[in-house]
Amino acid sequence: MKNPRLEIALERVIEAAEHLDLDPGFVERLKQPLETTQARLSILMDDGSTKCFIGWRCRYDDSLGPTKGGIGWDQMVNADEVETLGLLMTLKNALMGLPFGGGKGGVKVDPRGLSNTEQERLGRAYIRAFAAVIGPDRDIPAPDVGTNEKIMAWMMDEYSTIVGKRTPAVITGKPVALAGSRGRDDATARGAYNIMRYKADTLKLEHGTRVAIQGFGNAGKHIAKLLAADGCKINAVSDSKGAVHAPTGLDIGELLAAKRHGSVTSMAGSAGVDEIPGDALVSVECDILVLAAVENMVHEGNAASIKARVVVELANGPVTPEADEILEAMNVEIIPDILVNAGGVTVSYLEWVQNRQGESWTLDEVHAWLKTKMESEADAVWAYARDKNITLRTAAYVLALSRIAEAMEALGTDKFFQA
């Protein structure tokens, strides 16, 4: 059975591969994940009943090292999504020059319907089910949609109990008190901000630049804070319940308070703030549109309505290939997801390094390393796009594929044709 989500990602891989002189077997190997494991997770509910959930862990490709990727808890999680995100993580880690392959995991569940103790039981059940799949030298999970540092702590503890020794490097995104890294909470947004600030002249990012943000979860709220502090005007924000728009700019403190109380839409009605439909945010008058919600939010049906000159893909896969073509014809610059949202996995790598070395870096050290890494890879992508006269997305994919292909070639043909 075909996976339409994976097909979209592979379409971009195939397009990028045409810019490289690769053995056809290389792309063929990337068309399927290395392994995807599914498990039934049974937990005791607080009312004494037993409930079962389905969990997955995908190790998409390990040519560059142990696989790395988050664990999402959401009612929409399925094997197709996990495998697609596993491929994107493979490309993202390669582009960032990290010694990781790509992986992803998930559980089909609404975590908001679970108590704290039920969440702990589910997190530990996940690790018991996948303990043979993960490991600090094999596959390293992290938090994702619906999970957090508290759940990662329980998971790390469960794995440590199973293997008989404390193993913090098995999972990243843990609390700092349990060998987590400083700077992990806002790493995804900060990495994006580092690139936007570094390329400010190219992007025409200046004081008063109008920014609309679709999605006000962890990444969305942090990028809003960083850009507002830099003098940008956040003039529209949306979450799952709707959106608010203020031509003169929204107050970030009030936005954060509104979100804590349920939704940004509770700001509507205050001075100069109007409520608009959530799906109308992409067509708001702005200079930069930050997509920080979910995949496929900009598509053939709404791409032409975008008025921004720059689109920042803070979420994974928010722009479809059809929309790519429309936006390119409109001369809208797209900063691709595998580059701009790589700050999270980059700081996760730093956490893994600190755990293996028994160190604890300062926040300044983490921020400095992240900034240098994001700027370096941004330079590489922009230079390649300019030299080859291709889009930033295609350039990012080409650079990532070239690094994976080099690793596969170095490993030797027999690695991939074992009986």
Short mmCIF file of C-alpha atoms in Angstrom, two decimals:
data_model
loop_
_atom_site.label_atom_id
_atom_site.label_comp_id
_atom_site.label_asym_id
_atom_site.label_seq_id
_atom_site.Cartn_x
_atom_site.Cartn_y
_atom_site.Cartn_z
CA MET A 1 0.00 0.00 0.00
CA LYS A 2 1.35 3.42 -0.98
CA ASN A 3 2.05 6.11 1.58
CA PRO A 4 0.93 9.43 0.01
CA ARG A 5 2.83 11.47 2.59
CA LEU A 6 6.04 9.61 1.89
CA GLU A 7 5.45 9.94 -1.85
CA ILE A 8 5.43 13.74 -1.52
CA ALA A 9 8.76 13.72 0.33
CA LEU A 10 10.25 11.23 -2.13
CA GLU A 11 9.15 13.41 -5.03
CA ARG A 12 11.46 16.11 -3.70
CA VAL A 13 14.24 13.59 -3.11
CA ILE A 14 14.02 12.36 -6.71
CA GLU A 15 14.01 15.93 -8.03
CA ALA A 16 17.11 16.78 -5.98
CA ALA A 17 18.88 13.57 -7.00
CA GLU A 18 18.73 14.70 -10.63
CA HIS A 19 21.33 17.35 -9.73
CA LEU A 20 23.79 14.67 -8.59
CA ASP A 21 25.55 11.86 -10.41
CA LEU A 22 24.25 9.05 -8.20
CA ASP A 23 23.93 5.32 -8.60
CA PRO A 24 20.20 4.59 -9.15
CA GLY A 25 20.37 2.18 -6.23
CA PHE A 26 20.93 5.09 -3.86
CA VAL A 27 17.49 6.63 -4.36
CA GLU A 28 15.94 3.16 -4.48
CA ARG A 29 17.24 2.47 -0.97
CA LEU A 30 15.77 5.73 0.34
CA LYS A 31 12.30 4.84 -0.97
CA GLN A 32 11.73 2.48 1.95
CA PRO A 33 12.60 2.76 5.65
CA LEU A 34 15.26 0.48 7.08
CA GLU A 35 12.77 -0.81 9.64
CA THR A 36 9.43 0.19 11.12
CA THR A 37 8.22 -1.55 14.26
CA GLN A 38 4.65 -1.49 15.55
CA ALA A 39 3.61 -2.52 19.05
CA ARG A 40 0.53 -2.73 21.23
CA LEU A 41 0.91 -0.68 24.39
CA SER A 42 -1.35 -1.84 27.23
CA ILE A 43 -1.67 0.34 30.32
CA LEU A 44 -3.71 0.34 33.51
CA MET A 45 -6.02 3.35 33.62
CA ASP A 46 -6.76 5.22 36.83
CA ASP A 47 -10.27 3.75 36.97
CA GLY A 48 -8.84 0.21 37.05
CA SER A 49 -9.61 -0.61 33.41
CA THR A 50 -7.04 -1.64 30.80
CA LYS A 51 -6.61 0.35 27.62
CA CYS A 52 -4.47 -0.43 24.58
CA PHE A 53 -2.75 2.02 22.24
CA ILE A 54 -0.73 1.50 19.07
CA GLY A 55 2.87 2.70 19.00
CA TRP A 56 5.49 2.87 16.25
CA ARG A 57 9.21 3.40 15.92
CA CYS A 58 10.83 3.89 12.52
CA ARG A 59 14.56 3.77 11.84
CA TYR A 60 14.57 5.16 8.32
CA ASP A 61 18.27 5.14 7.44
CA ASP A 62 21.41 4.70 9.51
CA SER A 63 24.13 5.34 6.91
CA LEU A 64 25.44 8.36 8.82
CA GLY A 65 25.06 6.96 12.32
CA PRO A 66 22.45 5.92 14.90
CA THR A 67 18.97 7.09 13.96
CA LYS A 68 17.53 10.14 15.69
CA GLY A 69 14.03 11.56 15.86
CA GLY A 70 11.15 12.46 18.14
CA ILE A 71 8.18 10.58 19.59
CA GLY A 72 4.82 12.20 18.94
CA TRP A 73 1.60 11.48 20.83
CA ASP A 74 -1.44 12.45 18.81
CA GLN A 75 -4.72 10.95 17.64
CA MET A 76 -3.62 11.41 14.03
CA VAL A 77 -0.34 9.51 14.35
CA ASN A 78 0.01 6.49 12.06
CA ALA A 79 2.72 4.45 10.37
CA ASP A 80 2.64 6.63 7.24
CA GLU A 81 3.34 9.78 9.21
CA VAL A 82 6.10 8.16 11.25
CA GLU A 83 7.88 6.89 8.14
CA THR A 84 7.56 10.19 6.30
CA LEU A 85 8.97 12.14 9.22
CA GLY A 86 11.72 9.51 9.51
CA LEU A 87 12.82 10.35 5.97
CA LEU A 88 12.73 14.08 6.70
CA MET A 89 14.86 13.49 9.80
CA THR A 90 17.32 11.51 7.67
CA LEU A 91 17.69 14.49 5.35
CA LYS A 92 17.73 17.06 8.17
CA ASN A 93 20.48 15.32 10.14
CA ALA A 94 22.56 14.90 6.98
CA LEU A 95 22.13 18.55 6.00
CA MET A 96 23.24 19.70 9.45
CA GLY A 97 26.31 17.47 9.34
CA LEU A 98 25.24 15.55 12.45
CA PRO A 99 26.48 11.96 12.96
CA PHE A 100 22.93 10.63 12.87
CA GLY A 101 20.59 8.85 10.54
CA GLY A 102 16.89 9.59 10.66
CA GLY A 103 14.21 8.05 12.84
CA LYS A 104 10.78 8.83 14.23
CA GLY A 105 8.22 7.38 16.64
CA GLY A 106 4.70 7.91 17.78
CA VAL A 107 1.65 6.71 19.68
CA LYS A 108 -1.92 7.11 18.48
CA VAL A 109 -3.40 8.83 21.54
CA ASP A 110 -4.75 12.16 22.74
CA PRO A 111 -2.42 12.88 25.69
CA ARG A 112 -4.84 15.52 26.99
CA GLY A 113 -7.22 12.68 27.85
CA LEU A 114 -4.66 10.98 30.11
CA SER A 115 -3.86 11.80 33.72
CA ASN A 116 -0.28 12.39 34.79
CA THR A 117 0.05 8.81 36.07
CA GLU A 118 -1.51 7.41 32.88
CA GLN A 119 0.98 9.38 30.80
CA GLU A 120 3.81 7.93 32.85
CA ARG A 121 2.49 4.38 32.36
CA LEU A 122 2.19 4.95 28.61
CA GLY A 123 5.69 6.39 28.36
CA ARG A 124 7.18 3.45 30.23
CA ALA A 125 5.10 0.98 28.19
CA TYR A 126 6.49 2.53 25.01
CA ILE A 127 10.05 1.96 26.16
CA ARG A 128 9.35 -1.62 27.23
CA ALA A 129 7.93 -2.29 23.78
CA PHE A 130 10.80 -0.69 21.88
CA ALA A 131 13.77 -1.27 24.21
CA ALA A 132 15.39 -3.58 21.64
CA VAL A 133 14.97 -0.96 18.91
CA ILE A 134 16.41 2.10 20.64
CA GLY A 135 19.77 2.68 22.32
CA PRO A 136 22.42 5.44 22.58
CA ASP A 137 24.35 3.86 19.68
CA ARG A 138 21.34 2.65 17.69
CA ASP A 139 18.31 4.96 17.89
CA ILE A 140 17.88 8.03 20.09
CA PRO A 141 14.32 9.39 20.64
CA ALA A 142 13.34 12.91 21.69
CA PRO A 143 10.13 14.82 22.45
CA ASP A 144 7.73 15.80 19.70
CA VAL A 145 4.10 16.88 19.40
CA GLY A 146 2.23 15.81 22.55
CA THR A 147 5.32 14.78 24.53
CA ASN A 148 7.68 16.76 26.75
CA GLU A 149 10.74 16.62 28.97
CA LYS A 150 8.81 14.97 31.81
CA ILE A 151 7.80 12.05 29.56
CA MET A 152 11.38 11.79 28.26
CA ALA A 153 12.59 11.51 31.87
CA TRP A 154 10.24 8.59 32.54
CA MET A 155 11.31 6.92 29.31
CA MET A 156 15.01 7.31 30.09
CA ASP A 157 14.46 5.89 33.56
CA GLU A 158 12.54 2.89 32.20
CA TYR A 159 15.26 2.12 29.66
CA SER A 160 17.93 2.44 32.36
CA THR A 161 16.01 -0.05 34.52
CA ILE A 162 15.76 -2.53 31.63
CA VAL A 163 19.48 -2.42 30.75
CA GLY A 164 20.59 -2.29 34.38
CA LYS A 165 22.52 1.01 34.30
CA ARG A 166 21.79 4.72 34.10
CA THR A 167 21.80 5.59 30.39
CA PRO A 168 20.98 9.28 29.86
CA ALA A 169 22.28 9.29 26.27
CA VAL A 170 19.44 7.01 25.12
CA ILE A 171 16.98 9.95 24.96
CA THR A 172 17.34 13.70 24.51
CA GLY A 173 15.01 16.51 25.54
CA LYS A 174 15.18 15.50 29.21
CA PRO A 175 14.96 17.91 32.16
CA VAL A 176 18.26 19.63 32.95
CA ALA A 177 18.17 17.99 36.39
CA LEU A 178 18.33 14.58 34.66
CA ALA A 179 21.19 15.34 32.24
CA GLY A 180 19.14 17.34 29.77
CA SER A 181 20.75 20.22 27.92
CA ARG A 182 20.21 23.86 28.64
CA GLY A 183 18.71 25.64 25.65
CA ARG A 184 16.62 22.71 24.44
CA ASP A 185 13.24 24.33 25.20
CA ASP A 186 13.47 27.02 22.50
CA ALA A 187 16.09 25.38 20.25
CA THR A 188 13.86 24.89 17.20
CA ALA A 189 12.71 28.50 17.20
CA ARG A 190 16.14 29.87 18.11
CA GLY A 191 17.76 27.97 15.25
CA ALA A 192 15.26 29.52 12.83
CA TYR A 193 15.83 32.94 14.36
CA ASN A 194 19.61 32.51 14.01
CA ILE A 195 19.19 31.95 10.27
CA MET A 196 16.73 34.81 9.82
CA ARG A 197 18.95 37.23 11.73
CA TYR A 198 22.08 36.03 9.87
CA LYS A 199 20.36 36.47 6.49
CA ALA A 200 18.59 39.68 7.54
CA ASP A 201 19.84 41.68 4.56
CA THR A 202 18.76 39.02 2.07
CA LEU A 203 15.38 38.57 3.77
CA LYS A 204 14.94 42.32 4.37
CA LEU A 205 14.38 41.60 8.04
CA GLU A 206 14.44 44.90 9.89
CA HIS A 207 12.73 46.84 12.65
CA GLY A 208 9.00 46.88 11.94
CA THR A 209 9.00 43.87 9.61
CA ARG A 210 5.49 42.34 9.71
CA VAL A 211 5.42 38.66 10.68
CA ALA A 212 2.39 36.35 10.69
CA ILE A 213 2.75 33.06 12.58
CA GLN A 214 0.59 30.03 11.88
CA GLY A 215 0.70 27.77 14.93
CA PHE A 216 1.40 28.94 18.47
CA GLY A 217 2.79 25.84 20.10
CA ASN A 218 6.31 25.60 21.49
CA ALA A 219 8.12 26.66 18.31
CA GLY A 220 5.55 29.30 17.34
CA LYS A 221 5.52 31.09 20.67
CA HIS A 222 9.31 31.11 20.97
CA ILE A 223 9.87 32.49 17.46
CA ALA A 224 7.27 35.16 18.23
CA LYS A 225 9.16 36.19 21.38
CA LEU A 226 12.54 36.25 19.63
CA LEU A 227 11.35 38.23 16.59
CA ALA A 228 9.31 40.68 18.68
CA ALA A 229 12.31 41.35 20.91
CA ASP A 230 14.26 42.08 17.72
CA GLY A 231 11.79 44.78 16.69
CA CYS A 232 9.56 42.81 14.33
CA LYS A 233 5.81 43.42 14.36
CA ILE A 234 3.84 40.21 14.98
CA ASN A 235 0.60 41.14 13.26
CA ALA A 236 -1.24 37.79 13.12
CA VAL A 237 -1.12 34.51 15.06
CA SER A 238 -3.23 31.36 14.88
CA ASP A 239 -3.70 28.23 16.96
CA SER A 240 -6.03 25.23 16.69
CA LYS A 241 -9.06 27.33 17.71
CA GLY A 242 -8.68 30.28 15.36
CA ALA A 243 -6.57 33.35 14.70
CA VAL A 244 -6.16 36.98 15.68
CA HIS A 245 -4.99 39.87 13.53
CA ALA A 246 -3.81 43.36 14.44
CA PRO A 247 -2.33 45.53 11.65
CA THR A 248 -0.38 47.59 14.19
CA GLY A 249 1.00 44.49 15.92
CA LEU A 250 0.04 42.13 18.74
CA ASP A 251 1.40 42.37 22.26
CA ILE A 252 3.48 39.26 22.87
CA GLY A 253 2.88 39.21 26.61
CA GLU A 254 -0.86 39.32 26.06
CA LEU A 255 -0.62 36.61 23.38
CA LEU A 256 1.23 34.28 25.73
CA ALA A 257 -1.26 34.95 28.52
CA ALA A 258 -4.18 34.28 26.17
CA LYS A 259 -2.64 31.01 25.06
CA ARG A 260 -2.12 29.91 28.65
CA HIS A 261 -5.84 30.47 29.22
CA GLY A 262 -6.88 28.39 26.21
CA SER A 263 -6.41 30.19 22.89
CA VAL A 264 -4.96 33.30 21.29
CA THR A 265 -8.50 34.08 20.12
CA SER A 266 -9.39 35.32 23.62
CA MET A 267 -7.47 38.49 22.68
CA ALA A 268 -10.09 39.33 20.06
CA GLY A 269 -12.06 42.43 20.86
CA SER A 270 -9.25 44.24 22.65
CA ALA A 271 -7.94 47.44 21.07
CA GLY A 272 -7.13 46.89 17.40
CA VAL A 273 -7.33 43.07 17.57
CA ASP A 274 -9.77 41.19 15.35
CA GLU A 275 -10.54 37.48 15.23
CA ILE A 276 -10.19 35.86 11.81
CA PRO A 277 -10.67 32.23 10.66
CA GLY A 278 -7.61 30.11 11.32
CA ASP A 279 -7.25 29.16 7.66
CA ALA A 280 -7.26 32.83 6.68
CA LEU A 281 -3.95 33.54 8.41
CA VAL A 282 -1.83 32.52 5.39
CA SER A 283 -3.39 35.30 3.32
CA VAL A 284 -2.82 38.09 5.85
CA GLU A 285 -0.81 41.11 4.66
CA CYS A 286 2.69 40.52 6.03
CA ASP A 287 6.34 40.45 5.03
CA ILE A 288 7.24 37.07 6.50
CA LEU A 289 4.91 34.12 7.02
CA VAL A 290 6.10 31.58 9.60
CA LEU A 291 4.44 28.16 9.25
CA ALA A 292 4.69 26.55 12.69
CA ALA A 293 1.60 24.31 12.71
CA VAL A 294 1.37 21.01 10.81
CA GLU A 295 2.06 19.61 7.36
CA ASN A 296 0.37 20.58 4.08
CA MET A 297 -1.08 23.84 5.40
CA VAL A 298 -0.10 25.70 2.23
CA HIS A 299 -1.38 23.90 -0.83
CA GLU A 300 -2.58 24.38 -4.38
CA GLY A 301 -5.85 25.85 -3.14
CA ASN A 302 -4.43 28.70 -1.02
CA ALA A 303 -0.83 29.31 -2.11
CA ALA A 304 -1.76 32.10 -4.54
CA SER A 305 -3.40 34.04 -1.70
CA ILE A 306 -0.13 34.41 0.21
CA LYS A 307 1.07 38.03 0.36
CA ALA A 308 4.33 37.44 2.24
CA ARG A 309 7.62 37.68 0.37
CA VAL A 310 9.27 35.05 2.60
CA VAL A 311 7.83 31.78 3.96
CA VAL A 312 9.63 30.13 6.88
CA GLU A 313 8.86 26.41 7.32
CA LEU A 314 9.18 26.04 11.07
CA ALA A 315 6.88 22.97 10.95
CA ASN A 316 7.65 19.79 9.02
CA GLY A 317 6.30 19.69 5.47
CA PRO A 318 3.87 22.64 5.67
CA VAL A 319 4.10 23.45 1.93
CA THR A 320 3.05 20.92 -0.72
CA PRO A 321 5.03 20.45 -3.98
CA GLU A 322 2.15 22.04 -5.95
CA ALA A 323 2.27 25.09 -3.69
CA ASP A 324 6.05 25.21 -4.10
CA GLU A 325 5.62 25.78 -7.82
CA ILE A 326 3.01 28.50 -7.30
CA LEU A 327 5.12 30.34 -4.73
CA GLU A 328 8.25 30.07 -6.86
CA ALA A 329 6.38 31.67 -9.77
CA MET A 330 5.32 34.45 -7.37
CA ASN A 331 9.00 34.97 -6.35
CA VAL A 332 8.22 34.05 -2.75
CA GLU A 333 11.34 32.80 -0.97
CA ILE A 334 10.82 29.58 1.01
CA ILE A 335 13.29 28.71 3.75
CA PRO A 336 12.88 24.90 3.84
CA ASP A 337 12.00 22.88 6.90
CA ILE A 338 15.01 20.57 6.88
CA LEU A 339 17.22 23.64 7.32
CA VAL A 340 15.21 26.20 9.27
CA ASN A 341 13.70 23.90 11.94
CA ALA A 342 16.88 21.89 12.54
CA GLY A 343 17.76 23.76 15.73
CA GLY A 344 15.90 21.22 17.85
CA VAL A 345 17.83 18.20 16.65
CA THR A 346 21.08 20.17 16.69
CA VAL A 347 20.72 20.91 20.41
CA SER A 348 19.56 17.31 20.92
CA TYR A 349 22.91 16.28 19.44
CA LEU A 350 24.65 18.54 21.94
CA GLU A 351 22.69 16.86 24.74
CA TRP A 352 23.75 13.43 23.48
CA VAL A 353 27.38 14.59 23.37
CA GLN A 354 27.19 16.02 26.90
CA ASN A 355 25.66 12.78 28.20
CA ARG A 356 28.33 10.61 26.62
CA GLN A 357 31.11 12.83 27.93
CA GLY A 358 29.59 13.40 31.37
CA GLU A 359 29.52 17.15 30.84
CA SER A 360 26.99 19.96 31.34
CA TRP A 361 27.37 22.96 29.05
CA THR A 362 26.31 26.48 29.96
CA LEU A 363 23.41 28.14 28.16
CA ASP A 364 25.82 30.56 26.48
CA GLU A 365 27.92 27.67 25.18
CA VAL A 366 24.85 25.93 23.75
CA HIS A 367 23.55 29.12 22.13
CA ALA A 368 26.94 29.92 20.61
CA TRP A 369 27.38 26.43 19.17
CA LEU A 370 23.83 26.43 17.75
CA LYS A 371 24.28 29.86 16.17
CA THR A 372 27.54 28.87 14.51
CA LYS A 373 26.07 25.63 13.17
CA MET A 374 22.88 27.19 11.81
CA GLU A 375 24.80 30.00 10.12
CA SER A 376 27.31 27.61 8.58
CA GLU A 377 24.70 25.35 7.04
CA ALA A 378 22.59 28.31 5.92
CA ASP A 379 25.63 29.68 4.08
CA ALA A 380 26.11 26.31 2.37
CA VAL A 381 22.48 26.12 1.23
CA TRP A 382 22.29 29.73 0.01
CA ALA A 383 25.61 29.42 -1.86
CA TYR A 384 24.61 26.17 -3.55
CA ALA A 385 21.22 27.59 -4.55
CA ARG A 386 22.88 30.68 -6.03
CA ASP A 387 25.61 28.76 -7.87
CA LYS A 388 23.20 26.22 -9.39
CA ASN A 389 20.28 28.65 -9.86
CA ILE A 390 17.90 26.42 -7.91
CA THR A 391 15.57 26.98 -4.96
CA LEU A 392 16.74 26.86 -1.37
CA ARG A 393 14.68 23.70 -0.86
CA THR A 394 16.28 21.89 -3.75
CA ALA A 395 19.73 23.05 -2.64
CA ALA A 396 19.11 21.76 0.89
CA TYR A 397 17.95 18.38 -0.41
CA VAL A 398 20.89 18.10 -2.81
CA LEU A 399 23.43 18.82 -0.06
CA ALA A 400 21.74 16.34 2.30
CA LEU A 401 21.57 13.62 -0.36
CA SER A 402 25.21 14.12 -1.32
CA ARG A 403 26.28 13.50 2.30
CA ILE A 404 24.12 10.39 2.66
CA ALA A 405 25.33 9.05 -0.69
CA GLU A 406 28.95 9.61 0.31
CA ALA A 407 28.38 7.63 3.51
CA MET A 408 26.61 4.80 1.66
CA GLU A 409 29.43 4.57 -0.85
CA ALA A 410 32.04 4.49 1.91
CA LEU A 411 30.16 1.66 3.65
CA GLY A 412 30.45 -0.50 0.54
CA THR A 413 27.93 -2.24 -1.69
CA ASP A 414 27.76 -5.43 0.34
CA LYS A 415 26.34 -3.52 3.32
CA PHE A 416 23.07 -3.15 1.40
CA PHE A 417 22.84 -6.57 -0.23
CA GLN A 418 23.21 -8.97 2.66
CA ALA A 419 21.30 -12.25 2.47
#
